[in-house]
C-alpha positions as a Markdown table, in Angstrom:
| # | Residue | x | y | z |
|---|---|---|---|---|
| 1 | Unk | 13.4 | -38.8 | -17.7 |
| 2 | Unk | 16.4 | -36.8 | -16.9 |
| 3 | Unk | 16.0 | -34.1 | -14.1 |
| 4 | Unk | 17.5 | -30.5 | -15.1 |
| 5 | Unk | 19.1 | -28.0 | -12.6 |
| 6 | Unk | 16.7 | -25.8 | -13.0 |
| 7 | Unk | 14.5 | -28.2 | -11.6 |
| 8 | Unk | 16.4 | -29.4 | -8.8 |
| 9 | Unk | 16.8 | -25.3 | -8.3 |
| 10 | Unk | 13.0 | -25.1 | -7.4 |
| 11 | Unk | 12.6 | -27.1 | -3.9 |
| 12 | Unk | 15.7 | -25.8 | -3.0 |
| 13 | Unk | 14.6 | -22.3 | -3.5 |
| 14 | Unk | 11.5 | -22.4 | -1.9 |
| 15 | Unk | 13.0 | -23.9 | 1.1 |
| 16 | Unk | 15.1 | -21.2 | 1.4 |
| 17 | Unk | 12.2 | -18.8 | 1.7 |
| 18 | Unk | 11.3 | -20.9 | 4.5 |
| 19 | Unk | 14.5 | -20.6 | 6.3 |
| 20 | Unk | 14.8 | -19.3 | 9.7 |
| 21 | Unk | 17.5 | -17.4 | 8.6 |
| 22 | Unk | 16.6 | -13.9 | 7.2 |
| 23 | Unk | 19.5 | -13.4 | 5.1 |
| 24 | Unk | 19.0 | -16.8 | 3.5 |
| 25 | Unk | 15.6 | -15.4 | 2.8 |
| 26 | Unk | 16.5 | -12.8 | 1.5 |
| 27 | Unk | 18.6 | -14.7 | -1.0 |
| 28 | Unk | 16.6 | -17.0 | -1.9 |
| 29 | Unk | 13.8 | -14.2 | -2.8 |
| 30 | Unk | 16.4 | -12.8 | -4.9 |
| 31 | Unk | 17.4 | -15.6 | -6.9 |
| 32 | Unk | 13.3 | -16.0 | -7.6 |
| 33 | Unk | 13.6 | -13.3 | -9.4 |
| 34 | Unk | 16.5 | -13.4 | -10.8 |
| 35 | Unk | 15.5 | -16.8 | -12.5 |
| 36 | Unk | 11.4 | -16.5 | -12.5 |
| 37 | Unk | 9.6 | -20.0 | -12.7 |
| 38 | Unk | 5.9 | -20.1 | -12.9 |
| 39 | Unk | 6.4 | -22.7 | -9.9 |
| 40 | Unk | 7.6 | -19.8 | -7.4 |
| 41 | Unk | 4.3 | -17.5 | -7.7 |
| 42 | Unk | 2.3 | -19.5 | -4.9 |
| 43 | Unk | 5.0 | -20.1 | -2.7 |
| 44 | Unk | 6.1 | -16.2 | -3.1 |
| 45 | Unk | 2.3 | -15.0 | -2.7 |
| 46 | Unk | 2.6 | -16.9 | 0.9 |
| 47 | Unk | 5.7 | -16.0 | 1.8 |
| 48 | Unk | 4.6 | -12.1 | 1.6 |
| 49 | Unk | 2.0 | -13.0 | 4.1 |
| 50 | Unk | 4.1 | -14.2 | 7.0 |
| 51 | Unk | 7.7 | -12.5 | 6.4 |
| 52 | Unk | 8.5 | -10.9 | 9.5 |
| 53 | Unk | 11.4 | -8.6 | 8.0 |
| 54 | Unk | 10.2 | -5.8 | 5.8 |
| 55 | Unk | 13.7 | -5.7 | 3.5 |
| 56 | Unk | 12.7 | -9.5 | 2.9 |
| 57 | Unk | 9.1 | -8.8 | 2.0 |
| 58 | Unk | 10.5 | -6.0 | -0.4 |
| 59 | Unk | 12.3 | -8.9 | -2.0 |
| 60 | Unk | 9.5 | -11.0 | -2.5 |
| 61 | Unk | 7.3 | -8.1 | -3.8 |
| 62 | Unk | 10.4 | -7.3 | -6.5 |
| 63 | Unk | 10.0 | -11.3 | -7.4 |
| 64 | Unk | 6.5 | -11.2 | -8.2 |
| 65 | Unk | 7.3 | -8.3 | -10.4 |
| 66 | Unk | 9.3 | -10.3 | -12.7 |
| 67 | Unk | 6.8 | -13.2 | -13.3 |
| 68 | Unk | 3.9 | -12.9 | -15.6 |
| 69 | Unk | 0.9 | -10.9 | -14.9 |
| 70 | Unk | -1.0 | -13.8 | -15.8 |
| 71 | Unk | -0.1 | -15.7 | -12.5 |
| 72 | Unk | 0.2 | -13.4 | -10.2 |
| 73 | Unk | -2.3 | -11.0 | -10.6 |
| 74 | Unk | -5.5 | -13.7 | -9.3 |
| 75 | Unk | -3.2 | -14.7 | -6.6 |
| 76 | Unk | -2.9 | -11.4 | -5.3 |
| 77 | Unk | -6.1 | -10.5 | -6.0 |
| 78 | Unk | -7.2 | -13.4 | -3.4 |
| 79 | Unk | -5.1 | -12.5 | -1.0 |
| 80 | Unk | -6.3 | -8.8 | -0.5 |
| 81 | Unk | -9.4 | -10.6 | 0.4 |
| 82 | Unk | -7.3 | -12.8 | 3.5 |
| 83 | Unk | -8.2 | -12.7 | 6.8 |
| 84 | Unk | -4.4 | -11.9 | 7.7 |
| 85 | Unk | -3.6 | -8.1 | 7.7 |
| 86 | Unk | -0.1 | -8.8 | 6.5 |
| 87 | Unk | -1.3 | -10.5 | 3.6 |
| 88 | Unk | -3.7 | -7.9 | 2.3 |
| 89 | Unk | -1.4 | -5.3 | 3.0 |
| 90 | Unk | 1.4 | -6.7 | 0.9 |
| 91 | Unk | -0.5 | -7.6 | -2.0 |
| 92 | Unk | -2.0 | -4.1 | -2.6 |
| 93 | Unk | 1.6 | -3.0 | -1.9 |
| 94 | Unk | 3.2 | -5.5 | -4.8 |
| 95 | Unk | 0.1 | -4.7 | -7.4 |
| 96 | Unk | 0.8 | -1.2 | -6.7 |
| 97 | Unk | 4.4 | -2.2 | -8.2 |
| 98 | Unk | 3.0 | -4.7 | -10.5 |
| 99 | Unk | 0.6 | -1.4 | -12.1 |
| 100 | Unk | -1.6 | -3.4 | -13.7 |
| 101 | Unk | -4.5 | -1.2 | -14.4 |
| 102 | Unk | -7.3 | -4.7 | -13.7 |
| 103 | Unk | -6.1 | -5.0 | -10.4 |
| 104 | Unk | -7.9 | -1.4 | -9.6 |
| 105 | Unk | -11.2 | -3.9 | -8.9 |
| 106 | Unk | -9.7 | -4.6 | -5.8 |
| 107 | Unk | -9.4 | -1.3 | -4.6 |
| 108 | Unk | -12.9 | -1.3 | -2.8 |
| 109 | Unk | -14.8 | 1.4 | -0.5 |
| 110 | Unk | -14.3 | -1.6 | 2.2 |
| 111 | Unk | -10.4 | -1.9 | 1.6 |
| 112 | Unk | -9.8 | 2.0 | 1.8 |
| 113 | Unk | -11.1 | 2.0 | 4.8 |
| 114 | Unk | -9.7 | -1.4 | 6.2 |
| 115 | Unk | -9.6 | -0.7 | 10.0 |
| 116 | Unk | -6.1 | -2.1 | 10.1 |
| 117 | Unk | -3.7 | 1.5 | 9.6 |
| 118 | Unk | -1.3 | -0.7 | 7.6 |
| 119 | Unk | -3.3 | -2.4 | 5.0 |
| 120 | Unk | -5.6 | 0.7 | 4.5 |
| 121 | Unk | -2.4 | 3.1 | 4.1 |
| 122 | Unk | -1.6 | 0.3 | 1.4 |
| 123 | Unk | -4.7 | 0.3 | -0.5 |
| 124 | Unk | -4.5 | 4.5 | -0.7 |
| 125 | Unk | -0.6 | 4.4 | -2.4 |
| 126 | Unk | -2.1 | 1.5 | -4.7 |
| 127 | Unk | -5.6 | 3.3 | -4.9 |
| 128 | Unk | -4.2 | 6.7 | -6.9 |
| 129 | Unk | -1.5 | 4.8 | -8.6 |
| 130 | Unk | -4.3 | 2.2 | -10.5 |
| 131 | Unk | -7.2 | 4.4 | -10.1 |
| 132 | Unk | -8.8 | 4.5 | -13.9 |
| 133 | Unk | -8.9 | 7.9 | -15.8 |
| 134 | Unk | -12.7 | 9.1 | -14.9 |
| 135 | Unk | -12.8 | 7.9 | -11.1 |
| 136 | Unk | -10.5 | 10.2 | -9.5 |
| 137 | Unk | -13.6 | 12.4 | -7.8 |
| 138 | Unk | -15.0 | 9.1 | -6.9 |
| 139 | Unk | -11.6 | 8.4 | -5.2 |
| 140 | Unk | -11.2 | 11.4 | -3.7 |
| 141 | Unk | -14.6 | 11.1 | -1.9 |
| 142 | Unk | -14.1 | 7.8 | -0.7 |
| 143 | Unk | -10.2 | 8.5 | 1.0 |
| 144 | Unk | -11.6 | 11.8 | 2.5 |
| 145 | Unk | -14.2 | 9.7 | 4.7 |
| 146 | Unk | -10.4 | 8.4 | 6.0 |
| 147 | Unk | -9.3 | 12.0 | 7.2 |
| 148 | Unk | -8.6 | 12.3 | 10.5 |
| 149 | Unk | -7.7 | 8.8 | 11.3 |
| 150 | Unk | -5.0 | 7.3 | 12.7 |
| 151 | Unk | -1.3 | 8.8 | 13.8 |
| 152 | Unk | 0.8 | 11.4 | 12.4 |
| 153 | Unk | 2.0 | 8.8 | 10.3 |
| 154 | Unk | -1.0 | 7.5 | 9.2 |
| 155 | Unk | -2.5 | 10.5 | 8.1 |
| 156 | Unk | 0.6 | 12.0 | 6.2 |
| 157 | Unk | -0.1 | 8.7 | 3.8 |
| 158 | Unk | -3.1 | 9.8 | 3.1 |
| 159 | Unk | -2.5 | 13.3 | 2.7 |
| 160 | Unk | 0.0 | 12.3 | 0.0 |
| 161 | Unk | -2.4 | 10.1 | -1.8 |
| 162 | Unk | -4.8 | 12.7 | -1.6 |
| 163 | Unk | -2.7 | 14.9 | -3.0 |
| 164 | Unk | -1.4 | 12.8 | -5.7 |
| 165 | Unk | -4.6 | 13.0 | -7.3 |
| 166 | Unk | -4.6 | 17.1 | -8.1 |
| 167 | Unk | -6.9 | 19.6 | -7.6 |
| 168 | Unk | -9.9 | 17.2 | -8.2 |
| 169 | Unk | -10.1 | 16.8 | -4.2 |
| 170 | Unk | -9.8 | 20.7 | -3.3 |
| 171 | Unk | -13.9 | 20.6 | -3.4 |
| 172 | Unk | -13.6 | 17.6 | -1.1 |
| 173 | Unk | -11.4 | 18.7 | 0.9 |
| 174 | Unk | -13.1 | 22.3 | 1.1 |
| 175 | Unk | -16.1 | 20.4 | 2.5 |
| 176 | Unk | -14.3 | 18.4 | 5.4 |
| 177 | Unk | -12.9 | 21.5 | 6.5 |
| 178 | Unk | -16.1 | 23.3 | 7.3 |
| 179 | Unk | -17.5 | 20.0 | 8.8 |
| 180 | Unk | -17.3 | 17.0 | 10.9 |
| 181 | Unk | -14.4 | 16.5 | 14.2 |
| 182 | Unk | -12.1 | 18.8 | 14.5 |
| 183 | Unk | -9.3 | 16.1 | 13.7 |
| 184 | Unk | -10.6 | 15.6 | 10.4 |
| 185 | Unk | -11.3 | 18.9 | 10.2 |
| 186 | Unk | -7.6 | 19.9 | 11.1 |
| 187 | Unk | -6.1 | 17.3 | 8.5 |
| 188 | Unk | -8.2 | 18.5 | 5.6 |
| 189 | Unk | -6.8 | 21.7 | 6.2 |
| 190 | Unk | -3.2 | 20.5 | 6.1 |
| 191 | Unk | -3.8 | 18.3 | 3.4 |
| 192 | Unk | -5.1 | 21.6 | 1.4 |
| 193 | Unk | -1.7 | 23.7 | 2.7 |
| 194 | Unk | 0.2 | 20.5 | 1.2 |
| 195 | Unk | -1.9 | 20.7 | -2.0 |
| 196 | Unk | -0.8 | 24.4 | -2.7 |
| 197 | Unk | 2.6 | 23.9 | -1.4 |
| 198 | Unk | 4.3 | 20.8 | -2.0 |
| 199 | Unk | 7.2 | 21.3 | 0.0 |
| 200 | Unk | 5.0 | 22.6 | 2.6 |
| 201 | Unk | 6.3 | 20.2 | 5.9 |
| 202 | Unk | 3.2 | 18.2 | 7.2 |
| 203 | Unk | 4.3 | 18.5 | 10.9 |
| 204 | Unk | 4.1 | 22.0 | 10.4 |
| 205 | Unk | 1.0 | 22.0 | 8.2 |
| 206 | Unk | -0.8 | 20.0 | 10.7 |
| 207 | Unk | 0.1 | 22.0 | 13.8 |
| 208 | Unk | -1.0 | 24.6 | 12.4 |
| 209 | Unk | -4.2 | 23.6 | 10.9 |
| 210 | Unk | -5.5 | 22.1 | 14.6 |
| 211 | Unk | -4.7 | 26.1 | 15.8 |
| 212 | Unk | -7.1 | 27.3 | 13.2 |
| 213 | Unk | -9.2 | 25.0 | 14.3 |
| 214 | Unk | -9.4 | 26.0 | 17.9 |
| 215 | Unk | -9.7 | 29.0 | 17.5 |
| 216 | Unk | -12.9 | 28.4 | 15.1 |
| 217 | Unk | -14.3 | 26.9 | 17.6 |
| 218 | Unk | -13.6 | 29.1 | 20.4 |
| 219 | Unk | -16.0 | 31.1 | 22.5 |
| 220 | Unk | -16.4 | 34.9 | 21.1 |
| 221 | Unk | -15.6 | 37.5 | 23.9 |
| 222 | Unk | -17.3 | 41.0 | 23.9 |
């Protein structure tokens, strides 16, 4: 049986996605891609759960994009289900690139509100991106029990997906503003300024949002 380069290709591939060396990762996630073989997608699904370097996971995220649907769709799937927070974030990050309207299943009450920032900021960009015609209400209900969580950071993700959805969260966002902490209060109030005005700065938005909030809650003299 004769041995073709392509097949001597694989091993050598895949142990350059285990090099120590992040440039040699990085090429070696390249050429995955460049020359997709079914044999790659497990190794590749792995790989995305312990790359240290974001430009390399990138890499391997774009590789998984160019092999069939088909192979990497369950793999992913499983892995938003792992115990590691890397791994879950990075697959709701690639099957947000991947688009594949079946992967929405994954995109539970439980993983928008995954208590680690990163993987839950993850499911919201994939969340409004697969999110079915028909569920966006149901969507924006579910991200607005996130509001008020996290860093500056943290919440401008998901005032964008919020916003990305349209006007069907101005009701749900009308509500959190009249109730609950003042810090989800304050965001659902910047998160509306951002909904009217899309160049609206969320620094700015938010600053001034937690003012209006103090001084709703301040004590009335005279």
């Amino acid at each position: 049986m004769t041995t073709t380069r392509q097949d001597t290709d694989v091993p050598h591939m895949i142990e350059g996605l285990r090099d120590s060396r992040s440039a040699v990762r990085l090429r070696a996630a390249m050429a995955t891609g460049t020359a997709p073989d079914p044999r790659f997608v497990v190794e590749l699904v792995e790989r995305c759960a312990v790359e240290p370097e974001f430009f390399v996971r990138d890499m391997l995220t774009w590789a998984l994009t160019r092999h069939p649907v088909s192979l990497t769709l369950p793999a992913l799937l499983r892995e938003v289900r792992s115990e590691r927070a890397q791994a879950r974030a990075q697959a709701l990050h690639t099957l947000s690139k991947i688009g594949d309207r079946r992967a929405w299943q994954a995109i539970t009450r439980a993983v928008l509100a995954d208590p680690d920032d990163e993987v839950a900021r993850s499911a919201w960009r994939a969340a409004v991106l697969l999110v079915p015609e028909g569920e966006e209400t149901p969507l924006a209900t579910a991200l607005a029990t996130q509001l008020g969580r996290g860093e500056r950071e943290t919440q401008l993700s998901l005032s964008q997906a919020l916003v990305a959805l349209g006007e069907v969260i101005a009701p749900v966002l009308g509500e959190a503003a009249e109730a609950g902490e003042p810090g989800t209060r304050a965001h659902a109030l910047a998160t509306e300024r951002l909904l009217r005005d899309p160049d609206a700065g969320f620094a700015q938005a938010i600053e001034e949002a937690k003012r209006i909030v103090a001084m709703a809650g301040a004590p009335q003299v005279g």
